[in-house]
Tab-separated table of C-alpha atoms in Angstrom:
chain	number	residue	atom	x	y	z
A	414	UNK	CA	33.011	-41.430	-28.455
A	415	UNK	CA	30.853	-42.622	-25.674
A	416	UNK	CA	28.010	-42.884	-28.117
A	417	UNK	CA	24.762	-42.077	-28.602
A	418	UNK	CA	24.207	-42.686	-24.800
A	419	UNK	CA	23.710	-40.154	-22.181
A	420	UNK	CA	25.893	-40.533	-19.637
A	421	UNK	CA	23.832	-39.190	-16.341
A	422	UNK	CA	27.466	-39.472	-14.458
A	423	UNK	CA	29.291	-37.412	-16.654
A	424	UNK	CA	28.172	-34.265	-15.656
A	425	UNK	CA	30.332	-34.798	-11.879
A	426	UNK	CA	33.578	-35.296	-13.803
A	427	UNK	CA	36.352	-32.796	-12.711
A	428	UNK	CA	38.486	-31.286	-15.464
A	429	UNK	CA	41.318	-29.537	-15.441
A	430	UNK	CA	41.241	-25.687	-16.494
A	431	UNK	CA	44.569	-24.398	-15.597
A	432	UNK	CA	46.990	-27.505	-14.309
A	433	UNK	CA	49.054	-26.414	-11.426
A	434	UNK	CA	51.413	-28.898	-9.446
A	435	UNK	CA	53.043	-27.997	-6.685
A	436	UNK	CA	55.645	-30.313	-4.767
A	437	UNK	CA	54.200	-32.787	-7.053
A	438	UNK	CA	50.754	-32.374	-5.719
A	439	UNK	CA	48.097	-31.882	-8.380
A	440	UNK	CA	46.397	-28.541	-7.420
A	441	UNK	CA	44.945	-27.801	-10.701
A	442	UNK	CA	42.283	-25.268	-11.081
A	443	UNK	CA	39.365	-27.184	-12.397
A	444	UNK	CA	35.950	-26.639	-13.233
A	445	UNK	CA	35.244	-27.620	-9.720
A	446	UNK	CA	37.265	-24.645	-8.320
A	447	UNK	CA	35.978	-22.552	-11.058
A	448	UNK	CA	32.498	-23.130	-9.727
A	449	UNK	CA	33.597	-22.587	-6.239
A	450	UNK	CA	35.133	-19.321	-7.202
A	451	UNK	CA	31.736	-18.418	-9.258
A	452	UNK	CA	29.759	-19.290	-6.216
A	453	UNK	CA	31.897	-17.387	-3.703
A	454	UNK	CA	31.631	-14.344	-6.417
A	455	UNK	CA	28.163	-14.439	-7.126
A	456	UNK	CA	27.073	-14.954	-3.211
A	457	UNK	CA	29.254	-12.118	-2.078
A	458	UNK	CA	28.511	-9.774	-5.147
A	459	UNK	CA	24.987	-10.222	-4.365
A	460	UNK	CA	25.215	-9.627	-0.756
A	461	UNK	CA	27.822	-6.697	-1.364
A	462	UNK	CA	25.850	-4.491	-4.433
A	463	UNK	CA	22.089	-5.118	-2.585
A	464	UNK	CA	23.384	-3.671	0.769
A	465	UNK	CA	25.527	-1.316	-0.704
A	466	UNK	CA	22.354	1.483	-0.502
A	467	UNK	CA	22.373	0.909	3.384
A	468	UNK	CA	18.746	1.853	2.965
A	469	UNK	CA	16.441	2.606	5.727
A	470	UNK	CA	13.679	1.079	3.898
A	471	UNK	CA	14.953	-1.866	1.869
A	472	UNK	CA	14.612	-2.269	-1.774
A	473	UNK	CA	13.867	-6.008	-2.648
A	474	UNK	CA	17.101	-7.219	-3.126
A	475	UNK	CA	18.218	-5.907	-0.376
A	476	UNK	CA	15.281	-7.524	1.520
A	477	UNK	CA	16.578	-10.708	0.468
A	478	UNK	CA	20.047	-10.259	2.092
A	479	UNK	CA	18.338	-8.533	5.116
A	480	UNK	CA	16.190	-11.790	5.340
A	481	UNK	CA	18.950	-14.514	4.750
A	482	UNK	CA	21.006	-12.776	7.403
A	483	UNK	CA	17.771	-12.586	9.722
A	484	UNK	CA	17.266	-16.207	8.608
A	485	UNK	CA	20.434	-17.383	9.668
A	486	UNK	CA	20.445	-15.329	12.978
A	487	UNK	CA	17.382	-16.534	14.484
A	488	UNK	CA	18.179	-20.212	13.472
A	489	UNK	CA	21.279	-20.025	15.366
A	490	UNK	CA	19.944	-18.271	18.463
A	491	UNK	CA	17.343	-20.768	18.553
A	492	UNK	CA	19.804	-23.803	18.034
A	493	UNK	CA	22.754	-22.362	20.251
A	494	UNK	CA	21.318	-19.709	22.098
A	495	UNK	CA	23.040	-16.012	22.608
A	496	UNK	CA	26.186	-17.578	23.247
A	497	UNK	CA	26.577	-19.295	19.898
A	498	UNK	CA	26.239	-15.890	18.020
A	499	UNK	CA	29.696	-16.114	17.604
A	500	UNK	CA	29.904	-18.376	15.132
A	501	UNK	CA	27.276	-16.319	13.684
A	502	UNK	CA	29.905	-15.744	10.596
A	503	UNK	CA	30.742	-19.159	10.091
A	504	UNK	CA	27.156	-20.863	9.387
A	505	UNK	CA	26.388	-17.819	7.715
A	506	UNK	CA	29.244	-18.310	5.193
A	507	UNK	CA	28.380	-22.053	5.189
A	508	UNK	CA	24.369	-21.581	4.137
A	509	UNK	CA	25.160	-18.918	1.553
A	510	UNK	CA	27.973	-20.989	-0.013
A	511	UNK	CA	26.384	-24.036	0.256
A	512	UNK	CA	23.107	-22.477	-1.061
A	513	UNK	CA	24.536	-21.109	-4.123
A	514	UNK	CA	26.431	-23.790	-5.018
A	515	UNK	CA	23.487	-25.654	-5.154
A	516	UNK	CA	21.274	-23.306	-6.973
A	517	UNK	CA	24.429	-22.760	-9.429
A	518	UNK	CA	24.356	-26.473	-10.230
A	519	UNK	CA	20.750	-26.388	-11.385
A	520	UNK	CA	21.777	-24.152	-14.296
A	521	UNK	CA	22.530	-26.546	-17.238
A	522	UNK	CA	26.183	-27.273	-17.887
A	523	UNK	CA	27.164	-25.865	-14.441
A	524	UNK	CA	29.023	-28.046	-12.494
A	525	UNK	CA	27.778	-28.686	-8.967
A	526	UNK	CA	30.097	-28.346	-6.526
A	527	UNK	CA	28.284	-29.442	-3.186
A	528	UNK	CA	27.853	-32.875	-5.412
A	529	UNK	CA	31.586	-33.670	-4.819
A	530	UNK	CA	31.994	-35.662	-1.508
A	531	UNK	CA	35.316	-34.487	-0.941
A	532	UNK	CA	33.426	-31.025	-1.107
A	533	UNK	CA	30.928	-31.717	1.599
A	534	UNK	CA	33.342	-33.741	3.441
A	535	UNK	CA	35.368	-30.968	4.382
A	536	UNK	CA	32.831	-28.547	4.925
A	537	UNK	CA	31.430	-31.036	7.339
A	538	UNK	CA	34.615	-31.570	8.872
A	539	UNK	CA	35.297	-27.849	9.204
A	540	UNK	CA	31.752	-27.853	11.515
A	541	UNK	CA	32.854	-30.928	13.342
A	542	UNK	CA	36.680	-29.666	14.337
A	543	UNK	CA	35.533	-25.929	14.936
A	544	UNK	CA	32.889	-27.898	17.720
A	545	UNK	CA	35.558	-30.089	18.980
A	546	UNK	CA	38.125	-27.346	19.252
A	547	UNK	CA	36.089	-24.931	20.468
A	548	UNK	CA	34.652	-27.602	23.029
A	549	UNK	CA	37.586	-28.287	24.522
A	550	UNK	CA	39.008	-24.582	24.565
A	551	UNK	CA	35.726	-23.156	26.450
A	552	UNK	CA	35.329	-26.092	28.798
A	553	UNK	CA	38.309	-28.288	29.042
A	554	UNK	CA	37.594	-31.711	29.689
A	555	UNK	CA	33.936	-30.956	30.939
A	556	UNK	CA	33.455	-31.044	27.019
A	557	UNK	CA	33.801	-34.648	27.315
A	558	UNK	CA	30.311	-34.316	29.600
A	559	UNK	CA	28.860	-34.333	26.056
A	560	UNK	CA	29.110	-38.190	25.848
A	561	UNK	CA	27.533	-38.932	29.363
A	562	UNK	CA	23.933	-37.969	29.507
A	563	UNK	CA	22.623	-37.387	32.909
A	564	UNK	CA	20.107	-39.772	34.678
A	565	UNK	CA	21.470	-43.128	32.799
A	566	UNK	CA	21.507	-46.076	35.421
A	567	UNK	CA	25.330	-46.651	36.060
A	568	UNK	CA	25.011	-50.455	34.610
A	569	UNK	CA	23.736	-48.718	30.959
A	570	UNK	CA	26.716	-46.223	30.827
A	571	UNK	CA	29.221	-47.753	29.184
A	572	UNK	CA	26.683	-48.942	26.266
A	573	UNK	CA	25.188	-45.276	26.240
A	574	UNK	CA	28.404	-43.691	26.226
A	575	UNK	CA	29.982	-45.692	23.308
A	576	UNK	CA	26.556	-45.116	21.492
A	577	UNK	CA	27.012	-41.273	21.920
A	578	UNK	CA	30.977	-41.420	20.941
A	579	UNK	CA	29.734	-43.244	17.754
A	580	UNK	CA	27.170	-40.962	17.116
A	581	UNK	CA	29.277	-38.269	17.373
A	582	UNK	CA	31.897	-39.893	15.116
A	583	UNK	CA	29.226	-40.352	12.316
A	584	UNK	CA	28.126	-36.608	12.365
A	585	UNK	CA	30.666	-35.721	9.813
A	586	UNK	CA	29.968	-38.320	7.653
A	587	UNK	CA	26.265	-37.979	7.823
A	588	UNK	CA	26.591	-33.873	7.074
A	589	UNK	CA	28.650	-34.681	4.424
A	590	UNK	CA	26.654	-37.545	3.237
A	591	UNK	CA	23.662	-36.037	3.077
A	592	UNK	CA	24.494	-33.079	1.038
A	593	UNK	CA	26.189	-35.094	-1.391
A	594	UNK	CA	23.499	-37.612	-1.996
A	595	UNK	CA	20.673	-35.435	-2.415
A	596	UNK	CA	22.662	-33.417	-4.881
A	597	UNK	CA	24.296	-36.457	-6.570
A	598	UNK	CA	20.548	-38.494	-6.835
A	599	UNK	CA	18.845	-34.938	-7.957
A	600	UNK	CA	21.202	-34.500	-11.019
A	601	UNK	CA	21.373	-38.178	-11.884
A	602	UNK	CA	17.518	-38.550	-12.026
A	603	UNK	CA	17.390	-35.252	-13.680
A	604	UNK	CA	19.968	-35.985	-16.127
A	605	UNK	CA	18.391	-39.670	-16.805
A	606	UNK	CA	14.703	-38.434	-17.451
A	607	UNK	CA	16.065	-35.560	-19.425
A	608	UNK	CA	17.646	-38.143	-21.714
A	609	UNK	CA	14.909	-40.172	-22.296
A	610	UNK	CA	13.094	-37.579	-23.566
A	611	UNK	CA	15.950	-36.896	-25.897
A	612	UNK	CA	16.764	-40.490	-27.080
A	613	UNK	CA	12.569	-41.295	-27.420
A	614	UNK	CA	12.327	-38.202	-29.439
A	615	UNK	CA	14.862	-39.599	-32.054
A	616	UNK	CA	12.392	-42.484	-32.581
A	617	UNK	CA	9.732	-41.013	-34.944
A	618	UNK	CA	5.961	-39.980	-33.945
A	619	UNK	CA	5.606	-42.823	-31.384
A	620	UNK	CA	8.898	-42.022	-29.419
A	621	UNK	CA	7.878	-37.763	-29.491
A	622	UNK	CA	4.358	-38.637	-28.250
A	623	UNK	CA	6.248	-40.879	-25.277
A	624	UNK	CA	8.549	-38.545	-24.776
A	625	UNK	CA	5.698	-36.400	-23.354
A	626	UNK	CA	5.565	-38.083	-20.068
A	627	UNK	CA	9.636	-38.284	-19.026
A	628	UNK	CA	9.438	-34.451	-20.102
A	629	UNK	CA	6.611	-33.417	-17.523
A	630	UNK	CA	8.728	-35.658	-15.314
A	631	UNK	CA	11.760	-33.539	-15.830
A	632	UNK	CA	10.029	-30.318	-15.421
A	633	UNK	CA	8.079	-31.704	-11.921
A	634	UNK	CA	11.900	-32.689	-10.930
A	635	UNK	CA	13.521	-29.633	-12.121
A	636	UNK	CA	10.948	-27.985	-9.488
A	637	UNK	CA	11.794	-30.331	-6.942
A	638	UNK	CA	15.504	-29.981	-7.051
A	639	UNK	CA	15.207	-26.480	-6.125
A	640	UNK	CA	13.341	-27.076	-3.402
A	641	UNK	CA	16.079	-30.163	-2.751
A	642	UNK	CA	18.809	-26.960	-3.284
A	643	UNK	CA	17.514	-24.822	-0.884
A	644	UNK	CA	16.532	-27.354	1.574
A	645	UNK	CA	19.577	-28.899	1.632
A	646	UNK	CA	21.652	-25.850	2.474
A	647	UNK	CA	18.940	-25.157	5.193
A	648	UNK	CA	19.535	-28.567	6.480
A	649	UNK	CA	23.236	-28.180	6.780
A	650	UNK	CA	22.710	-24.633	8.309
A	651	UNK	CA	20.247	-26.214	11.292
A	652	UNK	CA	22.815	-29.264	11.744
A	653	UNK	CA	25.947	-27.301	12.090
A	654	UNK	CA	23.696	-25.080	14.684
A	655	UNK	CA	22.862	-28.033	16.511
A	656	UNK	CA	26.470	-29.172	16.631
A	657	UNK	CA	27.901	-25.872	17.379
A	658	UNK	CA	25.227	-26.022	20.747
A	659	UNK	CA	26.864	-28.691	21.712
A	660	UNK	CA	30.175	-27.185	21.897
A	661	UNK	CA	28.578	-23.916	23.324
A	662	UNK	CA	26.621	-26.224	26.111
A	663	UNK	CA	28.088	-29.425	26.463
A	664	UNK	CA	25.976	-30.518	29.321
A	665	UNK	CA	22.857	-29.271	27.466
A	666	UNK	CA	21.437	-33.124	26.745
B	407	UNK	CA	24.640	-35.702	-30.599
B	408	UNK	CA	24.179	-35.947	-26.884
B	409	UNK	CA	27.482	-34.776	-25.949
B	410	UNK	CA	27.708	-32.332	-22.618
B	411	UNK	CA	29.660	-29.158	-23.161
B	412	UNK	CA	32.229	-30.843	-20.486
B	413	UNK	CA	32.635	-33.479	-23.046
B	414	UNK	CA	33.057	-31.559	-25.999
B	415	UNK	CA	35.720	-29.313	-24.264
B	416	UNK	CA	37.857	-32.322	-23.026
B	417	UNK	CA	37.485	-33.432	-26.905
B	418	UNK	CA	38.903	-30.537	-28.215
B	419	UNK	CA	41.491	-29.996	-25.398
B	420	UNK	CA	42.260	-33.724	-25.004
B	421	UNK	CA	41.288	-35.823	-27.547
B	422	UNK	CA	43.507	-38.526	-26.433
B	423	UNK	CA	42.381	-38.841	-23.072
B	424	UNK	CA	38.805	-38.925	-23.978
B	425	UNK	CA	39.680	-41.692	-25.750
B	426	UNK	CA	40.842	-43.653	-22.825
B	427	UNK	CA	38.386	-42.077	-20.584
B	428	UNK	CA	35.515	-43.386	-23.142
B	429	UNK	CA	36.815	-46.943	-23.227
B	430	UNK	CA	37.601	-46.718	-19.448
B	431	UNK	CA	33.684	-46.111	-19.118
B	432	UNK	CA	32.431	-48.512	-21.408
B	433	UNK	CA	34.594	-51.486	-20.585
B	434	UNK	CA	34.459	-50.549	-16.925
B	435	UNK	CA	38.280	-51.331	-16.547
B	436	UNK	CA	39.398	-52.611	-13.185
B	437	UNK	CA	39.990	-50.166	-10.480
B	438	UNK	CA	43.389	-51.199	-9.691
B	439	UNK	CA	44.751	-50.245	-13.222
B	440	UNK	CA	42.884	-46.927	-13.401
B	441	UNK	CA	44.521	-45.808	-10.066
B	442	UNK	CA	47.880	-46.400	-11.434
B	443	UNK	CA	46.992	-44.562	-14.548
B	444	UNK	CA	45.675	-41.465	-13.189
B	445	UNK	CA	47.652	-38.494	-14.062
B	446	UNK	CA	48.003	-38.134	-17.858
B	447	UNK	CA	45.768	-40.702	-19.199
B	448	UNK	CA	42.432	-40.096	-17.561
B	449	UNK	CA	42.440	-36.346	-16.922
B	450	UNK	CA	39.519	-35.770	-18.728
B	451	UNK	CA	37.414	-38.793	-18.132
B	452	UNK	CA	36.233	-40.653	-14.853
B	453	UNK	CA	37.261	-44.543	-15.878
B	454	UNK	CA	35.483	-46.626	-14.020
B	455	UNK	CA	35.607	-44.796	-11.128
B	456	UNK	CA	32.470	-42.852	-9.931
B	457	UNK	CA	33.267	-39.331	-10.425
B	458	UNK	CA	32.740	-37.877	-7.460
B	459	UNK	CA	34.933	-40.807	-5.660
B	460	UNK	CA	37.635	-40.235	-7.965
B	461	UNK	CA	40.498	-38.991	-5.774
B	462	UNK	CA	42.610	-37.559	-8.336
B	463	UNK	CA	41.311	-33.992	-7.806
B	464	UNK	CA	40.772	-34.326	-4.043
B	465	UNK	CA	43.716	-32.419	-3.579
B	466	UNK	CA	43.065	-29.533	-5.600
B	467	UNK	CA	39.534	-29.750	-4.947
B	468	UNK	CA	40.695	-29.180	-0.856
B	469	UNK	CA	43.004	-26.220	-1.773
B	470	UNK	CA	40.510	-24.523	-3.908
B	471	UNK	CA	37.542	-25.150	-1.583
B	472	UNK	CA	40.026	-23.541	1.145
B	473	UNK	CA	41.177	-20.588	-1.015
B	474	UNK	CA	37.390	-19.960	-1.995
B	475	UNK	CA	35.523	-20.934	1.226
B	476	UNK	CA	38.389	-18.916	3.236
B	477	UNK	CA	37.783	-15.750	1.151
B	478	UNK	CA	34.232	-16.108	1.280
B	479	UNK	CA	34.256	-16.338	5.247
B	480	UNK	CA	36.521	-13.326	5.712
B	481	UNK	CA	34.225	-11.353	3.341
B	482	UNK	CA	31.296	-12.186	4.926
B	483	UNK	CA	32.963	-11.896	8.651
B	484	UNK	CA	34.660	-8.730	7.795
B	485	UNK	CA	32.328	-6.811	5.467
B	486	UNK	CA	28.562	-8.346	5.201
B	487	UNK	CA	27.769	-9.138	8.723
B	488	UNK	CA	28.825	-6.369	9.800
B	489	UNK	CA	27.180	-3.989	7.080
B	490	UNK	CA	23.962	-5.710	7.499
B	491	UNK	CA	24.268	-6.003	11.352
B	492	UNK	CA	24.691	-2.165	10.993
B	493	UNK	CA	21.533	-1.772	8.639
B	494	UNK	CA	19.365	-3.891	10.673
B	495	UNK	CA	20.475	-1.973	13.893
B	496	UNK	CA	20.065	1.098	12.312
B	497	UNK	CA	16.844	0.833	11.584
B	498	UNK	CA	15.826	-0.536	15.012
B	499	UNK	CA	17.216	2.213	16.459
B	500	UNK	CA	15.441	4.352	14.317
B	501	UNK	CA	11.932	2.788	14.600
B	502	UNK	CA	12.518	2.900	18.360
B	503	UNK	CA	13.251	6.471	18.212
B	504	UNK	CA	10.224	7.378	15.988
B	505	UNK	CA	8.056	5.401	18.589
B	506	UNK	CA	9.669	7.477	21.459
B	507	UNK	CA	8.953	10.971	19.475
B	508	UNK	CA	5.427	9.850	18.687
B	509	UNK	CA	4.849	8.919	22.107
B	510	UNK	CA	6.320	12.056	23.250
B	511	UNK	CA	4.117	14.175	20.660
B	512	UNK	CA	1.084	12.450	21.928
B	513	UNK	CA	1.748	13.159	25.103
B	514	UNK	CA	1.816	16.999	24.021
B	515	UNK	CA	-1.531	16.811	22.457
B	516	UNK	CA	-3.379	15.298	25.103
B	517	UNK	CA	-1.594	18.109	27.474
B	518	UNK	CA	-2.729	20.772	24.700
B	519	UNK	CA	-6.057	19.179	24.669
B	520	UNK	CA	-6.553	19.331	28.739
B	521	UNK	CA	-5.360	22.840	28.482
B	522	UNK	CA	-7.595	23.958	26.045
B	523	UNK	CA	-10.615	22.596	27.654
B	524	UNK	CA	-9.550	23.924	30.893
B	525	UNK	CA	-9.313	27.280	29.631
B	526	UNK	CA	-12.669	26.930	27.572
B	527	UNK	CA	-14.472	25.980	30.728
B	528	UNK	CA	-12.782	29.177	32.401
B	529	UNK	CA	-13.789	30.911	29.658
B	530	UNK	CA	-17.531	29.743	30.105
B	531	UNK	CA	-17.532	30.335	34.025
B	532	UNK	CA	-16.390	33.718	33.175
B	533	UNK	CA	-18.748	34.561	29.921
B	534	UNK	CA	-21.850	33.421	32.675
B	535	UNK	CA	-20.619	35.607	35.289
B	536	UNK	CA	-20.353	38.424	32.864
B	537	UNK	CA	-23.600	37.867	31.608
B	538	UNK	CA	-25.500	37.284	34.752
B	539	UNK	CA	-23.681	40.319	36.335
B	540	UNK	CA	-25.253	42.627	33.375
B	541	UNK	CA	-28.313	41.031	33.332
B	542	UNK	CA	-28.233	42.018	37.223
B	543	UNK	CA	-27.018	45.655	36.497
B	544	UNK	CA	-29.682	45.960	33.944
B	545	UNK	CA	-32.727	44.554	36.196
B	546	UNK	CA	-31.536	47.201	38.939
B	547	UNK	CA	-31.266	49.935	36.302
B	548	UNK	CA	-34.866	49.362	34.794
B	549	UNK	CA	-36.446	48.906	38.399
B	550	UNK	CA	-35.256	52.107	39.300
B	551	UNK	CA	-36.023	53.990	36.330
B	552	UNK	CA	-39.683	52.514	36.597
B	553	UNK	CA	-39.878	53.355	40.102
B	554	UNK	CA	-39.039	57.258	39.360
B	555	UNK	CA	-41.423	56.915	36.653
B	556	UNK	CA	-44.519	56.041	38.557
B	557	UNK	CA	-43.365	58.366	41.152
B	558	UNK	CA	-43.459	60.955	38.626
B	559	UNK	CA	-46.869	60.062	36.789
B	560	UNK	CA	-48.414	59.564	40.329
B	561	UNK	CA	-47.039	62.922	41.347
B	562	UNK	CA	-48.878	64.149	37.776
B	563	UNK	CA	-51.904	62.337	38.641
B	564	UNK	CA	-52.692	63.761	41.759
B	565	UNK	CA	-51.390	67.271	40.814
B	566	UNK	CA	-54.683	66.573	37.937
B	567	UNK	CA	-57.029	65.595	40.465
B	568	UNK	CA	-56.399	68.418	42.551
B	569	UNK	CA	-56.845	70.712	39.761
B	570	UNK	CA	-60.214	68.635	38.540
B	571	UNK	CA	-61.621	69.437	42.025
B	572	UNK	CA	-61.202	72.944	41.894
B	573	UNK	CA	-62.432	73.387	38.754
B	574	UNK	CA	-65.193	71.522	39.972
B	575	UNK	CA	-65.905	73.707	43.117
B	576	UNK	CA	-65.575	76.742	40.811
B	577	UNK	CA	-68.036	75.766	38.706
B	578	UNK	CA	-70.605	74.671	41.516
B	579	UNK	CA	-69.957	78.164	42.625
B	580	UNK	CA	-70.774	79.674	39.393
B	581	UNK	CA	-73.970	77.305	39.068
B	582	UNK	CA	-75.143	79.370	42.360
B	583	UNK	CA	-74.671	82.391	40.624
B	584	UNK	CA	-76.270	81.713	37.437
B	585	UNK	CA	-79.186	80.060	39.231
B	586	UNK	CA	-79.915	83.267	41.281
B	587	UNK	CA	-79.892	85.232	37.939
B	588	UNK	CA	-81.927	83.188	35.814
B	589	UNK	CA	-84.368	83.046	39.008
B	590	UNK	CA	-84.635	86.787	39.232
B	591	UNK	CA	-84.815	86.923	35.318
B	592	UNK	CA	-87.686	84.462	35.654
B	593	UNK	CA	-89.533	85.819	38.174
B	594	UNK	CA	-89.354	90.037	37.074
B	595	UNK	CA	-90.577	88.095	33.931
B	596	UNK	CA	-93.660	86.333	35.557
B	597	UNK	CA	-94.168	88.622	38.201
B	598	UNK	CA	-93.701	92.232	37.041
B	599	UNK	CA	-91.583	93.937	40.083
B	600	UNK	CA	-88.075	93.145	40.489
B	601	UNK	CA	-87.602	90.819	43.200
B	602	UNK	CA	-84.482	91.679	45.645
B	603	UNK	CA	-81.348	89.959	45.026
B	604	UNK	CA	-81.593	88.460	48.618
B	605	UNK	CA	-84.588	87.185	48.517
B	606	UNK	CA	-84.136	85.472	45.043
B	607	UNK	CA	-80.815	84.274	46.638
B	608	UNK	CA	-82.463	82.973	49.627
B	609	UNK	CA	-85.115	80.943	47.541
B	610	UNK	CA	-82.109	79.732	45.179
B	611	UNK	CA	-80.566	78.824	48.121
B	612	UNK	CA	-83.363	77.054	49.687
B	613	UNK	CA	-83.965	74.783	46.930
B	614	UNK	CA	-80.177	74.115	46.671
């Protein structure tokens, strides 16, 4: 066995649950897939059940659903204006999916879907491709005006355009890596400190006494990680709104 | 002892793979070798590659993400968002409607208060008019009664005064005869012979 050593990275290992292979490519249903499905079922189930009463005066749970709706709606309206509201289902789905996946990851033994770079990268790419496709569809080549800020002296223009292009291209990377790295680092830190508790407590009385410190650290980090779980979903949604703003108003810089 | 559930699971389902994975992990086997061996030997473990960067399951994760997120997106855009939007809109409409209703009721109440006050003022004026009219009528009637009473009384007084004057005159006339009679009697007594009535009357008349 890997021994009596706590492996903080093991929680990110993807395991096959139902092996599926289509055309020589491995499409197995894995624990990652399972928790994607769980996140989807939980989030949509919560939203569906809490709003099934359609109460004129909302209950507590209905309020939660309505608040998340209005939270994202106002975020998108502020970020991309009223024209951006056509992307509301997308931003809302992204936020709810990322938030649920992040929070699910906080449950012990649960897999954190958003700690997989491929998942966050796919979501980020989805956002950026939406921006690009909608931008060109709506504004044609005028969308490229996004890379040409107004009021820049002609001599500097090539440099500025190059910087703008690079910053645009780095968006899917920064968007995905931000979420991925936050979840990954948080879970590893949590596991390392929790591992200290376990290791120390096998070392007799002194060890148990010494384990108090990492235990307190673990408790504090757990709280912090819940904050990060929400915050990263929020950041992801806010940045999505900002990028969508570029697609809706390319000359808005 | 510190085996996670995932480890335990992989141990039960794929004991050989776990062996390989554990060994690979501890020994930090070269990455190239691992990539050639992906597939069967390292399914359960993560070899030397950092698990999130292990491309073995990228395809399946992408597929399942597309399936689950696509479904989620559909559910959100077709069911949940219209529903919550509908709830919020209904509430918004209802609040606006209630506010309108409240404004209407307030206007009604204001109108009712105004008309009530108007009526009150009219009734007050009418009451005052009636009261002053009644007072005037009563005053006139009282004056008339007093006047007639006074006339009646003064008439009675004058009648009484007339009667007193008559009685006084009669009484004074009586006094003359009495005096004559008395004087005649006195003279007769004192002098003896009967004085003539005419003399006595003349005498009385002289002292009168």
